[in-house]
Amino acid sequence: MNAHASFDFLRSQVIQSLDIEVFEYKHRKTGALHYHIAANRDENVFLVAFRTVPEDSRGVAHILEHTALCGSERFPVRDPFFMMTRRSLNTFMNAFTSSDWTAYPFASQNRKDFFNLLDVYLDATFFSRLDPLDFAQEGHRVEFEKADDPSTPLVYKGVVFNEMKGAMSSPSSVLWQTLTRYLFPETTYHHNSGGEPACIPDLTYEQLLDFYKSHYHPTNAVFMTFGDIPVEVLQEKMHEQALNRFEASPITLSVPDEKRYFSPVRVEEAYACDEADLSEHTHHVLGWLLPKSIDTEALMEAHLLSRVLLDNSSSPLRAALESSGLGSGPSPLCGLEDSNREMSFMCGIEGSEVDKASEFETLVLDTLQGVVDEGVDLRMVEAQLHQLELSQREITGDGYPFGLQLILAGLSSAIHRGDPLAAINIDPILEMLRNKIQDPQYIPSLIKRWLLDNPHRVRVTLRPDDQISRLKDAAEKEALALKKSQLTPDEIQAVIDQAHALEARQQQVDDDSVLPCVTLDDVPLDLKLPESQALPLSQLDATWYSAGTNGLIYQQAIIDLPLLTDDELALLPLYSHCLTELGRGELDYRANQALQSEVAGSFSAHVSIRGLPDNEQDVKAFLVMSGKALQVKQQELLSLMQDTLANARFDELPRIREIVAQQRTRREQSITGRGHSYAMMAACAGMSPAARLAHLNSGLASIQSVKALDKRLDDDTELAALGTALQQLHAKIALAPRRFLLVAEDDHLAAVQNSLQAIWADVPSTNDFTPFGLPATRSSVKQLWLTSTQVNFCAMAFPTVTGQHPDAAALSVLGDFLRNGYLHRAIREKGGAYGAGAGQDNGDAVFRFFSYRDPRIEGTLDDFMKARDWLLKEEHDPKKLEEAILGVISSIDKPGSPAGEAKQAYHASLFGRTPELRREFRKRILEVTLEDLKRVAGEWLNLDHASIAVVTNLKNSESLSESFERIEI
């Protein structure tokens, strides 16, 4: 592949298993490296990353990531990043701050759009304006509580400041930062690159500028691209618009080797927990420092070792952690961390007590020694190698674009000056590992060398403390009071002036014509959807999708749910989880999970419940058993599914007890990361039957119910009754009508069809059952859900219409229009929340507002309604409507993985959202007018019908109206 004249070609490598070729180039003038992944795919991806090596926890790299996107030399507008999200057909736009790198990626299927975004990203990263007011907005600032009144207290504000307050409300985040602080005593990983809230206010604007000048330079950059655009075209843009204006930098930024301990370290620290009962809230974790991540052979060996020890309940270390009785279950910090320059391995338990620390450490070390002494079953090791092969072959793309996932697989190696080509192409190492694992001492030798004989080991005990929140708040207020007392009259005026200047800057209307854009003329006329094929099988309802899955097959058994009692409905989440986690037939749960890992890349079950396109009160529901495997394992996967349905057992009561305890702990800890989702579910709970059940079974109400269930199961009689109830529920579902979804490449159709007929045709089912249904509901709430959090999550919902109603398209566009034009500025920029938005949910017939990691409550709730008033009272530029329509179309047209697109199309049709209806709805989106937006906002966003839910803490709730129902989580 020909390089641009400004770049030297270094090498290339074909990776046949992924149908790509990877090229490495070096920019002659600056030394910038460019890795290009050539693929026959039109979703092109760009990423530029910089080595960013913080020396403290003030959050300089994170705040710079935010501030760099607030205007640049060619695009001197206040917010080009968010403005481009509205003027683009991107399939991905974001920026990441990791522990020692910062990356700016985007993806698009439209070439015009791709080059528009490339222009903006190159200018934003290499020629950022870094306005002091943007630093104040995105990073931190002080203002008087009432901006014009110096008699009121000083308060901290800033988007990153509030984001990190929210992030560090999570016990898992505190645990991770504590562990790495001791595991890395001297290198950059010792610090919190995102920023500790207590340290962020110490960062100065001058320090931000210095960091930008030293770190955001081409010599310190890595460029990575993916797709079908010729590499010389990409390089010409990169050179002409950025690189040719730089000389090579004499600065070489890198992370040195960590100084190793000669004996293990044991520490105990505390985290904020405002629960009334602090028992069983302690975390214990062991962490080891391993070899360098740029050693690709060691990297894959470490991944294999981690999987052998921890992958599932048949894995020796996970089995010990699950059944130890020392805690509620394994810690979320179990596994391999491979993005830092030196890898780390960790394992732990949660839901424990402080005095269990030594027992926990002994349990882990004894378990590892037992594996060394007794060895590991070769079948288990081969199964985990099989999992690594699956991960290499699978064409992903349902979360991040496939090309971006490949780029991220090689990024850490590129940042640390390793070999990203080897990191992406693991086939040769997999082959080497197939030979190595034949030696029965191979896995034991890794355990001995990297874990048992490795003195660089840290044990962290993190205990709950119900005083920390109060003490932190008091310390922050005391520091601000001291700062205020030392302000001179000129400094007081400067604080007021900055608040005024920032507000004026936030209100200013930029000339967005300086930014490139796509228009509705660039939108594809049709929605591309995969085509299905009904298989001609007797007694079986089966649908086939042909897709480029790279040798994998995806199988689903979809079972109609019958009418269930309230008690049975409450059991659905636990039942669907236990179905593949417990034993079957003669196999106990550990033997079953071991066999699953030999056969399938994944095997799980979930319940899918949605309202119909023309009536949100009319619902359909299915149990979906889903798996994927290499084609050679397709028959075994079908047999596994069939045997699970026929012979699932729910008599392993101790295991059920463990699962409930683990679910309780995980749900409790999920609030600070998913608070906005939980708040929206609570606000929508009365709007439709499906929304109500979602709130009860997977929302905030489910956290209450699983806590209550966990306590009840201390009684063995209750536990036995639960096992019986699960078995009875399974018997009720197992004979229900079922259908099958199969996704693979065409040449596998005949084999799969024959296997399906042979394995499933004679499995009994019945049509003699009452179909699933739920009672109708259309009501609102006004609730405060109280938990341990430093920030708030606000939601407001309004009853609206389903997708087939004429107003549904306008309501869908309305969400983007209000976010772009009002909510982003009012709630994020001015209010300091990390995020805010709005959107229509056609399935539940509801329009929702939300905020994320928000310092405010009442102001945000007011802003939700002010957004409606702004729309109705102001005159609006038609271009802003076009931007909102583009955003909705982009989300509709966003590609997924080949298998993901097939599954989405199938399940949409299953609930009545046929390809015809989906194409018609997309057409209606393109026809929405400003008059439509005003009409539907006036008609449907009526405060009298609003439903409100806020996730907050007890202290914040005290100043709010008594009209709110207060609920302790």
PDB file of N, CA and C in Angstrom, residues 488-560:
ATOM      1  N   THR A 488      -8.943  39.106  48.727  1.00  0.00           N
ATOM      2  CA  THR A 488      -8.945  40.571  48.754  1.00  0.00           C
ATOM      3  C   THR A 488     -10.169  41.077  48.011  1.00  0.00           C
ATOM      4  N   PRO A 489     -10.516  42.340  48.164  1.00  0.00           N
ATOM      5  CA  PRO A 489     -11.657  42.878  47.404  1.00  0.00           C
ATOM      6  C   PRO A 489     -11.512  42.673  45.900  1.00  0.00           C
ATOM      7  N   ASP A 490     -10.303  42.831  45.395  1.00  0.00           N
ATOM      8  CA  ASP A 490     -10.091  42.616  43.956  1.00  0.00           C
ATOM      9  C   ASP A 490     -10.328  41.153  43.578  1.00  0.00           C
ATOM     10  N   GLU A 491      -9.890  40.235  44.437  1.00  0.00           N
ATOM     11  CA  GLU A 491     -10.071  38.808  44.155  1.00  0.00           C
ATOM     12  C   GLU A 491     -11.548  38.420  44.249  1.00  0.00           C
ATOM     13  N   ILE A 492     -12.275  39.027  45.187  1.00  0.00           N
ATOM     14  CA  ILE A 492     -13.718  38.783  45.263  1.00  0.00           C
ATOM     15  C   ILE A 492     -14.391  39.216  43.969  1.00  0.00           C
ATOM     16  N   GLN A 493     -14.000  40.401  43.475  1.00  0.00           N
ATOM     17  CA  GLN A 493     -14.584  40.890  42.234  1.00  0.00           C
ATOM     18  C   GLN A 493     -14.195  39.996  41.058  1.00  0.00           C
ATOM     19  N   ALA A 494     -12.966  39.453  41.107  1.00  0.00           N
ATOM     20  CA  ALA A 494     -12.515  38.566  40.029  1.00  0.00           C
ATOM     21  C   ALA A 494     -13.365  37.302  39.976  1.00  0.00           C
ATOM     22  N   VAL A 495     -13.740  36.765  41.147  1.00  0.00           N
ATOM     23  CA  VAL A 495     -14.610  35.582  41.179  1.00  0.00           C
ATOM     24  C   VAL A 495     -15.961  35.908  40.541  1.00  0.00           C
ATOM     25  N   ILE A 496     -16.513  37.060  40.899  1.00  0.00           N
ATOM     26  CA  ILE A 496     -17.800  37.483  40.341  1.00  0.00           C
ATOM     27  C   ILE A 496     -17.678  37.716  38.841  1.00  0.00           C
ATOM     28  N   ASP A 497     -16.600  38.394  38.445  1.00  0.00           N
ATOM     29  CA  ASP A 497     -16.400  38.687  37.018  1.00  0.00           C
ATOM     30  C   ASP A 497     -16.251  37.411  36.201  1.00  0.00           C
ATOM     31  N   GLN A 498     -15.517  36.432  36.754  1.00  0.00           N
ATOM     32  CA  GLN A 498     -15.351  35.174  36.024  1.00  0.00           C
ATOM     33  C   GLN A 498     -16.695  34.471  35.843  1.00  0.00           C
ATOM     34  N   ALA A 499     -17.533  34.484  36.876  1.00  0.00           N
ATOM     35  CA  ALA A 499     -18.851  33.855  36.763  1.00  0.00           C
ATOM     36  C   ALA A 499     -19.668  34.537  35.671  1.00  0.00           C
ATOM     37  N   HIS A 500     -19.603  35.882  35.633  1.00  0.00           N
ATOM     38  CA  HIS A 500     -20.332  36.625  34.596  1.00  0.00           C
ATOM     39  C   HIS A 500     -19.770  36.319  33.212  1.00  0.00           C
ATOM     40  N   ALA A 501     -18.437  36.304  33.123  1.00  0.00           N
ATOM     41  CA  ALA A 501     -17.799  36.053  31.826  1.00  0.00           C
ATOM     42  C   ALA A 501     -18.123  34.654  31.317  1.00  0.00           C
ATOM     43  N   LEU A 502     -18.117  33.687  32.232  1.00  0.00           N
ATOM     44  CA  LEU A 502     -18.410  32.316  31.825  1.00  0.00           C
ATOM     45  C   LEU A 502     -19.860  32.186  31.383  1.00  0.00           C
ATOM     46  N   GLU A 503     -20.759  32.831  32.117  1.00  0.00           N
ATOM     47  CA  GLU A 503     -22.164  32.772  31.726  1.00  0.00           C
ATOM     48  C   GLU A 503     -22.374  33.433  30.364  1.00  0.00           C
ATOM     49  N   ALA A 504     -21.699  34.564  30.136  1.00  0.00           N
ATOM     50  CA  ALA A 504     -21.817  35.231  28.840  1.00  0.00           C
ATOM     51  C   ALA A 504     -21.274  34.339  27.731  1.00  0.00           C
ATOM     52  N   ARG A 505     -20.153  33.670  28.010  1.00  0.00           N
ATOM     53  CA  ARG A 505     -19.562  32.776  27.009  1.00  0.00           C
ATOM     54  C   ARG A 505     -20.505  31.600  26.727  1.00  0.00           C
ATOM     55  N   GLN A 506     -21.138  31.087  27.755  1.00  0.00           N
ATOM     56  CA  GLN A 506     -22.055  29.968  27.566  1.00  0.00           C
ATOM     57  C   GLN A 506     -23.309  30.381  26.794  1.00  0.00           C
ATOM     58  N   GLN A 507     -23.671  31.642  26.896  1.00  0.00           N
ATOM     59  CA  GLN A 507     -24.867  32.117  26.212  1.00  0.00           C
ATOM     60  C   GLN A 507     -24.598  32.567  24.783  1.00  0.00           C
ATOM     61  N   GLN A 508     -23.334  32.792  24.458  1.00  0.00           N
ATOM     62  CA  GLN A 508     -23.039  33.347  23.144  1.00  0.00           C
ATOM     63  C   GLN A 508     -23.395  32.357  22.035  1.00  0.00           C
ATOM     64  N   VAL A 509     -23.841  32.874  20.915  1.00  0.00           N
ATOM     65  CA  VAL A 509     -24.183  32.043  19.765  1.00  0.00           C
ATOM     66  C   VAL A 509     -23.022  32.099  18.783  1.00  0.00           C
ATOM     67  N   ASP A 510     -22.343  30.978  18.635  1.00  0.00           N
ATOM     68  CA  ASP A 510     -21.182  30.924  17.749  1.00  0.00           C
ATOM     69  C   ASP A 510     -21.612  30.823  16.289  1.00  0.00           C
ATOM     70  N   ASP A 511     -20.734  31.255  15.431  1.00  0.00           N
ATOM     71  CA  ASP A 511     -20.948  31.097  13.994  1.00  0.00           C
ATOM     72  C   ASP A 511     -20.536  29.684  13.607  1.00  0.00           C
ATOM     73  N   ASP A 512     -21.512  28.773  13.583  1.00  0.00           N
ATOM     74  CA  ASP A 512     -21.161  27.378  13.320  1.00  0.00           C
ATOM     75  C   ASP A 512     -20.894  27.103  11.847  1.00  0.00           C
ATOM     76  N   SER A 513     -20.998  28.128  11.015  1.00  0.00           N
ATOM     77  CA  SER A 513     -20.701  27.915   9.597  1.00  0.00           C
ATOM     78  C   SER A 513     -19.222  27.631   9.365  1.00  0.00           C
ATOM     79  N   VAL A 514     -18.368  27.928  10.375  1.00  0.00           N
ATOM     80  CA  VAL A 514     -16.937  27.623  10.216  1.00  0.00           C
ATOM     81  C   VAL A 514     -16.697  26.119  10.298  1.00  0.00           C
ATOM     82  N   LEU A 515     -17.662  25.373  10.841  1.00  0.00           N
ATOM     83  CA  LEU A 515     -17.507  23.927  10.979  1.00  0.00           C
ATOM     84  C   LEU A 515     -18.036  23.212   9.745  1.00  0.00           C
ATOM     85  N   PRO A 516     -17.374  22.149   9.317  1.00  0.00           N
ATOM     86  CA  PRO A 516     -17.907  21.350   8.210  1.00  0.00           C
ATOM     87  C   PRO A 516     -19.149  20.598   8.676  1.00  0.00           C
ATOM     88  N   CYS A 517     -19.957  20.159   7.741  1.00  0.00           N
ATOM     89  CA  CYS A 517     -21.158  19.417   8.126  1.00  0.00           C
ATOM     90  C   CYS A 517     -21.612  18.546   6.972  1.00  0.00           C
ATOM     91  N   VAL A 518     -22.413  17.555   7.312  1.00  0.00           N
ATOM     92  CA  VAL A 518     -23.187  16.838   6.304  1.00  0.00           C
ATOM     93  C   VAL A 518     -24.610  17.362   6.388  1.00  0.00           C
ATOM     94  N   THR A 519     -25.398  17.099   5.373  1.00  0.00           N
ATOM     95  CA  THR A 519     -26.788  17.560   5.338  1.00  0.00           C
ATOM     96  C   THR A 519     -27.697  16.364   5.085  1.00  0.00           C
ATOM     97  N   LEU A 520     -28.974  16.620   5.077  1.00  0.00           N
ATOM     98  CA  LEU A 520     -29.923  15.546   4.793  1.00  0.00           C
ATOM     99  C   LEU A 520     -29.728  14.968   3.400  1.00  0.00           C
ATOM    100  N   ASP A 521     -29.102  15.752   2.511  1.00  0.00           N
ATOM    101  CA  ASP A 521     -28.811  15.234   1.168  1.00  0.00           C
ATOM    102  C   ASP A 521     -27.790  14.101   1.213  1.00  0.00           C
ATOM    103  N   ASP A 522     -27.000  14.055   2.297  1.00  0.00           N
ATOM    104  CA  ASP A 522     -25.977  13.014   2.426  1.00  0.00           C
ATOM    105  C   ASP A 522     -26.512  11.749   3.088  1.00  0.00           C
ATOM    106  N   VAL A 523     -27.742  11.786   3.528  1.00  0.00           N
ATOM    107  CA  VAL A 523     -28.331  10.635   4.223  1.00  0.00           C
ATOM    108  C   VAL A 523     -28.737   9.580   3.198  1.00  0.00           C
ATOM    109  N   PRO A 524     -28.381   8.317   3.404  1.00  0.00           N
ATOM    110  CA  PRO A 524     -28.826   7.263   2.484  1.00  0.00           C
ATOM    111  C   PRO A 524     -30.348   7.209   2.417  1.00  0.00           C
ATOM    112  N   LEU A 525     -30.859   6.891   1.252  1.00  0.00           N
ATOM    113  CA  LEU A 525     -32.310   6.899   1.076  1.00  0.00           C
ATOM    114  C   LEU A 525     -32.983   5.780   1.853  1.00  0.00           C
ATOM    115  N   ASP A 526     -32.316   4.648   1.969  1.00  0.00           N
ATOM    116  CA  ASP A 526     -32.977   3.473   2.541  1.00  0.00           C
ATOM    117  C   ASP A 526     -32.243   2.994   3.788  1.00  0.00           C
ATOM    118  N   LEU A 527     -32.962   2.282   4.619  1.00  0.00           N
ATOM    119  CA  LEU A 527     -32.398   1.647   5.807  1.00  0.00           C
ATOM    120  C   LEU A 527     -31.963   0.235   5.435  1.00  0.00           C
ATOM    121  N   LYS A 528     -30.671  -0.052   5.600  1.00  0.00           N
ATOM    122  CA  LYS A 528     -30.162  -1.382   5.257  1.00  0.00           C
ATOM    123  C   LYS A 528     -30.469  -2.343   6.407  1.00  0.00           C
ATOM    124  N   LEU A 529     -31.217  -3.393   6.101  1.00  0.00           N
ATOM    125  CA  LEU A 529     -31.548  -4.397   7.103  1.00  0.00           C
ATOM    126  C   LEU A 529     -31.226  -5.782   6.546  1.00  0.00           C
ATOM    127  N   PRO A 530     -30.733  -6.687   7.385  1.00  0.00           N
ATOM    128  CA  PRO A 530     -30.437  -8.042   6.884  1.00  0.00           C
ATOM    129  C   PRO A 530     -31.707  -8.794   6.531  1.00  0.00           C
ATOM    130  N   GLU A 531     -31.596  -9.660   5.538  1.00  0.00           N
ATOM    131  CA  GLU A 531     -32.742 -10.441   5.066  1.00  0.00           C
ATOM    132  C   GLU A 531     -32.770 -11.794   5.775  1.00  0.00           C
ATOM    133  N   SER A 532     -33.968 -12.208   6.169  1.00  0.00           N
ATOM    134  CA  SER A 532     -34.121 -13.491   6.864  1.00  0.00           C
ATOM    135  C   SER A 532     -34.678 -14.550   5.920  1.00  0.00           C
ATOM    136  N   GLN A 533     -34.568 -15.790   6.368  1.00  0.00           N
ATOM    137  CA  GLN A 533     -35.056 -16.922   5.592  1.00  0.00           C
ATOM    138  C   GLN A 533     -35.695 -17.918   6.560  1.00  0.00           C
ATOM    139  N   ALA A 534     -36.961 -18.238   6.330  1.00  0.00           N
ATOM    140  CA  ALA A 534     -37.633 -19.250   7.150  1.00  0.00           C
ATOM    141  C   ALA A 534     -37.176 -20.633   6.695  1.00  0.00           C
ATOM    142  N   LEU A 535     -36.756 -21.462   7.645  1.00  0.00           N
ATOM    143  CA  LEU A 535     -36.254 -22.790   7.294  1.00  0.00           C
ATOM    144  C   LEU A 535     -37.411 -23.782   7.192  1.00  0.00           C
ATOM    145  N   PRO A 536     -37.417 -24.624   6.153  1.00  0.00           N
ATOM    146  CA  PRO A 536     -38.515 -25.575   5.936  1.00  0.00           C
ATOM    147  C   PRO A 536     -38.349 -26.830   6.794  1.00  0.00           C
ATOM    148  N   LEU A 537     -38.592 -26.679   8.102  1.00  0.00           N
ATOM    149  CA  LEU A 537     -38.431 -27.792   9.026  1.00  0.00           C
ATOM    150  C   LEU A 537     -39.784 -28.189   9.604  1.00  0.00           C
ATOM    151  N   SER A 538     -40.018 -29.484   9.658  1.00  0.00           N
ATOM    152  CA  SER A 538     -41.282 -29.943  10.232  1.00  0.00           C
ATOM    153  C   SER A 538     -41.256 -29.777  11.747  1.00  0.00           C
ATOM    154  N   GLN A 539     -42.329 -29.260  12.295  1.00  0.00           N
ATOM    155  CA  GLN A 539     -42.544 -29.107  13.740  1.00  0.00           C
ATOM    156  C   GLN A 539     -41.669 -28.024  14.376  1.00  0.00           C
ATOM    157  N   LEU A 540     -40.869 -27.325  13.598  1.00  0.00           N
ATOM    158  CA  LEU A 540     -39.981 -26.309  14.168  1.00  0.00           C
ATOM    159  C   LEU A 540     -40.158 -24.980  13.438  1.00  0.00           C
ATOM    160  N   ASP A 541     -40.214 -23.920  14.212  1.00  0.00           N
ATOM    161  CA  ASP A 541     -40.252 -22.557  13.678  1.00  0.00           C
ATOM    162  C   ASP A 541     -38.827 -22.016  13.761  1.00  0.00           C
ATOM    163  N   ALA A 542     -38.138 -21.950  12.632  1.00  0.00           N
ATOM    164  CA  ALA A 542     -36.728 -21.562  12.636  1.00  0.00           C
ATOM    165  C   ALA A 542     -36.461 -20.518  11.564  1.00  0.00           C
ATOM    166  N   THR A 543     -35.656 -19.517  11.930  1.00  0.00           N
ATOM    167  CA  THR A 543     -35.300 -18.430  11.017  1.00  0.00           C
ATOM    168  C   THR A 543     -33.789 -18.372  10.870  1.00  0.00           C
ATOM    169  N   TRP A 544     -33.339 -18.210   9.651  1.00  0.00           N
ATOM    170  CA  TRP A 544     -31.912 -18.193   9.327  1.00  0.00           C
ATOM    171  C   TRP A 544     -31.524 -16.829   8.759  1.00  0.00           C
ATOM    172  N   TYR A 545     -30.392 -16.298   9.229  1.00  0.00           N
ATOM    173  CA  TYR A 545     -29.790 -15.106   8.640  1.00  0.00           C
ATOM    174  C   TYR A 545     -28.386 -15.472   8.175  1.00  0.00           C
ATOM    175  N   SER A 546     -28.093 -15.181   6.938  1.00  0.00           N
ATOM    176  CA  SER A 546     -26.745 -15.374   6.419  1.00  0.00           C
ATOM    177  C   SER A 546     -25.925 -14.117   6.706  1.00  0.00           C
ATOM    178  N   ALA A 547     -24.780 -14.290   7.374  1.00  0.00           N
ATOM    179  CA  ALA A 547     -23.956 -13.143   7.748  1.00  0.00           C
ATOM    180  C   ALA A 547     -22.488 -13.559   7.803  1.00  0.00           C
ATOM    181  N   GLY A 548     -21.608 -12.594   7.566  1.00  0.00           N
ATOM    182  CA  GLY A 548     -20.165 -12.866   7.599  1.00  0.00           C
ATOM    183  C   GLY A 548     -19.669 -12.934   9.035  1.00  0.00           C
ATOM    184  N   THR A 549     -19.732 -14.119   9.625  1.00  0.00           N
ATOM    185  CA  THR A 549     -19.416 -14.284  11.049  1.00  0.00           C
ATOM    186  C   THR A 549     -18.035 -14.882  11.296  1.00  0.00           C
ATOM    187  N   ASN A 550     -17.253 -15.074  10.229  1.00  0.00           N
ATOM    188  CA  ASN A 550     -15.875 -15.540  10.375  1.00  0.00           C
ATOM    189  C   ASN A 550     -15.780 -16.892  11.071  1.00  0.00           C
ATOM    190  N   GLY A 551     -16.670 -17.800  10.686  1.00  0.00           N
ATOM    191  CA  GLY A 551     -16.590 -19.161  11.199  1.00  0.00           C
ATOM    192  C   GLY A 551     -17.320 -19.401  12.506  1.00  0.00           C
ATOM    193  N   LEU A 552     -18.001 -18.388  13.018  1.00  0.00           N
ATOM    194  CA  LEU A 552     -18.793 -18.560  14.234  1.00  0.00           C
ATOM    195  C   LEU A 552     -20.259 -18.747  13.874  1.00  0.00           C
ATOM    196  N   ILE A 553     -20.980 -19.428  14.751  1.00  0.00           N
ATOM    197  CA  ILE A 553     -22.430 -19.550  14.598  1.00  0.00           C
ATOM    198  C   ILE A 553     -23.094 -19.025  15.860  1.00  0.00           C
ATOM    199  N   TYR A 554     -24.198 -18.327  15.660  1.00  0.00           N
ATOM    200  CA  TYR A 554     -24.975 -17.760  16.758  1.00  0.00           C
ATOM    201  C   TYR A 554     -26.339 -18.439  16.770  1.00  0.00           C
ATOM    202  N   GLN A 555     -26.739 -18.951  17.920  1.00  0.00           N
ATOM    203  CA  GLN A 555     -27.982 -19.698  18.027  1.00  0.00           C
ATOM    204  C   GLN A 555     -28.808 -19.142  19.183  1.00  0.00           C
ATOM    205  N   GLN A 556     -30.112 -19.076  18.961  1.00  0.00           N
ATOM    206  CA  GLN A 556     -31.030 -18.679  20.022  1.00  0.00           C
ATOM    207  C   GLN A 556     -32.257 -19.577  19.988  1.00  0.00           C
ATOM    208  N   ALA A 557     -32.704 -19.968  21.173  1.00  0.00           N
ATOM    209  CA  ALA A 557     -34.013 -20.585  21.342  1.00  0.00           C
ATOM    210  C   ALA A 557     -34.883 -19.554  22.050  1.00  0.00           C
ATOM    211  N   ILE A 558     -35.973 -19.166  21.405  1.00  0.00           N
ATOM    212  CA  ILE A 558     -36.844 -18.106  21.925  1.00  0.00           C
ATOM    213  C   ILE A 558     -38.163 -18.749  22.343  1.00  0.00           C
ATOM    214  N   ILE A 559     -38.472 -18.669  23.639  1.00  0.00           N
ATOM    215  CA  ILE A 559     -39.602 -19.389  24.212  1.00  0.00           C
ATOM    216  C   ILE A 559     -40.664 -18.399  24.675  1.00  0.00           C
ATOM    217  N   ASP A 560     -41.898 -18.605  24.228  1.00  0.00           N
ATOM    218  CA  ASP A 560     -42.996 -17.742  24.669  1.00  0.00           C
ATOM    219  C   ASP A 560     -43.178 -17.872  26.182  1.00  0.00           C
TER     220      ASP A 560
END
